[in-house]
Amino acid sequence: MRIGCFARSMRSVFAALVLAAVCLLPSCRASAQRLPTDVVPTHYTLTLTPDLKTATFTGVEKIDVNLKQPSKTITLNAAELKFQSVVVYPNGPRETGSVSLDPAKEQATFTFPNAIPAGSATLEIHYTGILNNELRGFYLSHGDRRNYAVTQFEPTDARRAFPSFDEPAYKARFSISLVVDQGDTAISNGAIVADTPGPGPDKHTLEFSETPKMSTYLVAFLVGDFQCTAGSSDGVAIRVCATPDKVAYTSYPLSIAEWVLHYYDDYFGIHYPLKKLDLIAIPDFEAGAMENFGAITYRETDLLVDAKTASLAAKKNVAIVVAHEMAHQWFGDLVTMAWWNNIWLNEGFATWMETKAIAAMHPEWHMDQMEAAADQQTLNVDALPTTRAIRAPEVNTPAEINQLFDAISYGKAGAVLRMVENYEGKETFRKGVHAYLTAHEYANATAQDFWSAQTTASGKPIDKVMESMVVQPGVPMLSFSAPRGGQVQVQQQRFFLNGGTPEASQQKWTLPVCFQTAGGSQDCQLLTPSTTSLKAPAGPLFFANAEAKGYYRSAYAPAQYKAIVAAVETRLTPVERISFAGDEWARVRANQSSVGDFLNLAAALKADPYPGVLSQVSAAFSSVYYQVAATQQQRQQLQKWVHDTFGPEYKKLGAPSASDSADKRELRATLFRILGYYGNDPAVLEQAKQLSDEYLADPASVNPSLAQTALAVAAQNGDEELFNKLQNVYETAKNPELQENALRYLAMFANPELEKRALAYDVSGKVRNQDAAIQFAISLQIPETRQLAWSFIKDNWQQVQGELTTSMGQILVGSTGAFCSAEARNDVQSFFATHKVEASETPLKQAVESINGCIALRAAQEPKLKSWLSQQPGLEAAE
């Protein structure tokens, strides 16, 4: 499953803050809800008949099971289902059972008059269910012209569609049939093998090929008038499907899928396990995408794109999400974690793998810079006191499990895998991956299974490294002294952005540290808890995170730090510059460095030719501008500094040209954003309005990357005319990128009356519940709209709460962490103490942490900012 991506055209800080909002761990334990282990399913036969008009469905199910011992009862999972009958066919007479439900545990127990003998038996179950509006289980998705019946089962919602042993270790085969309206089709994990008229004159029955052995959460079935674009790769039929009005946007993702499947076949050395692969865009979808075996489902904006008018960010996003979900066909589907506390075996692997195929397909996209920037966001989330270890403590309930799909399972696990791959060498690591997959295909695996395979393949102590990184929470801080005599002293302790405990600060890790060498390569050495020094390679520059592959923060002695800053554009690679800038800003937030030093570093990077580097620098500007600066005078001085520092670099790029490289186009958009948001540049603000008008009139007339940035800048300063145009685009556009971005921009208007309109619109019923909470989250992040949005949420809580799904509620609560005062912190705590949001205790704790961190940041750094500003020539004119 891919966490939803909704910040492509928003300020990058929004993505970081909301990422923190979904880094979750339950603070209290509910009662265990695991199934008994005495009954094991081997095969399901499912026939489902959905009625889209009444939002209900009927099901007839047979489950072949093996009983380890005689028993009169069988317990499995079921939620929101009504049972008509249950019978069992054991090695003896047919038995009719009674059903007792435990809604709290989402379980049903079948009790039979006589004990069922040990061995094989078949359950036959007749039941009914609802097509809900909660974006989970078997649910209704609302298109522009009609409804669709679709599924989302991960992690614990297959039980809402069919009674099942709904735990990942209970793998079985599935034979699925769907009875649908005559004009509709259906999609499932297998290919259609039979299409039979009836039952009745207006129905037909679609039968699908039997699946491989797989977990229940990977089952999928979708019903409606989907249309598809077809292709193939390595003998596998590939389709990209959508509602009829959006099938025109399926060609680009199809080309990505064809490339990625061939790449993965070659990389893993294991051919894609099925004969077909469908990728389906769904109008209502809570996550970004879901890796159902052979039938991957997506948010429309994470799959569908118009290649002719799409921004580069949109193309990258679609490519990455397609690659992520397809990686799951091996990591997660073919080989599945034994239990949810090791969900990182699925999500971390897919995050690590998602950029490989795309980097090979589009080297000009610099996917390594995207990885380095994502690592910075993850490191910041992991530096909060309420973070968790990659391998979670034992979890049992759906609420606990749902909270594991976070920045740690995805981002940290993926970053640690990249670090280990870099330490071993790419080919050695690939051999370990192949051995792991081959040993556990169509089965379940544990973390130890993976790192044992890597230890064997490499001959290095990967088990020690992985256990150290997977079991312990938090970020290592490595502090390096000045190198002497070919050695460098190094100290490690746990790093916190704010807070922390003395006990936690004593943590130590086993991890590889890779130094930059004179020849442009790297020298990797193993740091252990008992290590106090490492060999310092000879070279013109001492830099201790070569190619930014290490999962740690670094701090240097003053002379070495000064040397790095002086050579930042000549001796560091782009990803190393991203890592170095990220480390420096993190140290500012922890009050281990000065905001002035960071701004000096930003000035040293002003002419960087890579947009990924400047984006990393600009991500901190929002905090400096809104959180560190305490007066309007300081903000005006910062505006002039931004204008004077980055304005000339923007002018050097000249007017946009069709011959511009991808880097130049993205660099222009990045500098435009910096000058528009933080420089308050009059020329840029005027150009933003002009470009927005041109783009909305004809999307093909303006470079889409610059146009999307211009729209974001224009919206913040926009009037009613622009608001109305964007609202119309959202309501009428078929292009998913245009439609979604238009909606996002509505949340950014600083004009109070227009912001009130946007907030009311979010709960009007015209905004999907997959989007409403995101709109509130954006408004909460923007200082000009924050208080108005918070007041609206409190005053209209019943309407707001009605729009919240589980994940969206977590995002909303976490986004209140954008406040920066004790008064606001107390208000947030007080409100949510009496207005509970499901599974959001930890997002609330992290929100409070963020607010406290902002208060501490301003107290520590505002005097330093004031001093630095007073030393900058020409800024007195801004006073």
Coordinates of N, CA and C in Angstrom, one line a residue, residues 20 87 186 288 345 369 374 383 441 462 467 521 554 571 614-615 640 700 784 817 867:
A20 N 4.7 13.7 9.4 CA 4.9 13.5 10.8 C 3.5 13.1 11.4
V87 N -23.0 -24.3 7.3 CA -22.9 -25.8 7.4 C -21.5 -26.2 7.2
A186 N -16.3 -6.8 -14.5 CA -15.7 -6.9 -13.2 C -14.2 -7.2 -13.3
G288 N -2.9 5.9 -1.3 CA -2.4 6.2 -2.7 C -2.7 5.1 -3.6
L345 N 8.7 -5.2 6.1 CA 9.2 -6.2 5.1 C 8.5 -6.0 3.8
Q369 N 18.3 12.0 -5.9 CA 18.1 13.2 -5.1 C 16.7 13.1 -4.5
A374 N 13.7 12.6 0.6 CA 12.7 11.8 1.4 C 13.3 11.4 2.7
A383 N 13.2 11.6 14.7 CA 13.8 12.3 15.7 C 12.9 12.9 16.8
E441 N 8.9 -18.0 -1.2 CA 7.8 -17.7 -2.2 C 6.5 -18.4 -1.9
I462 N 25.6 -8.4 8.6 CA 24.4 -7.6 8.3 C 23.3 -7.9 9.3
E467 N 19.5 -5.8 13.0 CA 18.9 -5.9 14.3 C 19.0 -4.6 15.0
S521 N 35.2 7.9 -4.7 CA 34.5 6.7 -4.3 C 34.2 6.8 -2.8
S554 N 25.0 13.8 11.1 CA 26.4 14.0 11.3 C 26.7 15.4 11.8
R571 N 33.0 19.9 -4.0 CA 33.5 18.6 -3.5 C 32.4 17.7 -3.2
L614 N 18.1 22.8 -4.1 CA 17.4 24.1 -3.6 C 16.1 23.8 -3.0
S615 N 15.4 22.7 -3.4 CA 14.2 22.4 -2.7 C 14.4 22.0 -1.3
K640 N 13.6 40.6 1.9 CA 14.7 41.3 1.1 C 15.9 40.4 0.9
A700 N -2.0 23.7 -22.1 CA -0.8 23.4 -23.0 C 0.0 24.6 -23.3
E784 N -1.4 32.1 7.5 CA -2.5 33.1 7.2 C -3.9 32.5 7.4
G817 N -0.4 20.3 14.8 CA 1.0 20.5 15.2 C 1.6 21.7 14.6
S867 N 20.3 38.8 15.4 CA 21.7 39.2 15.3 C 22.3 39.0 13.9

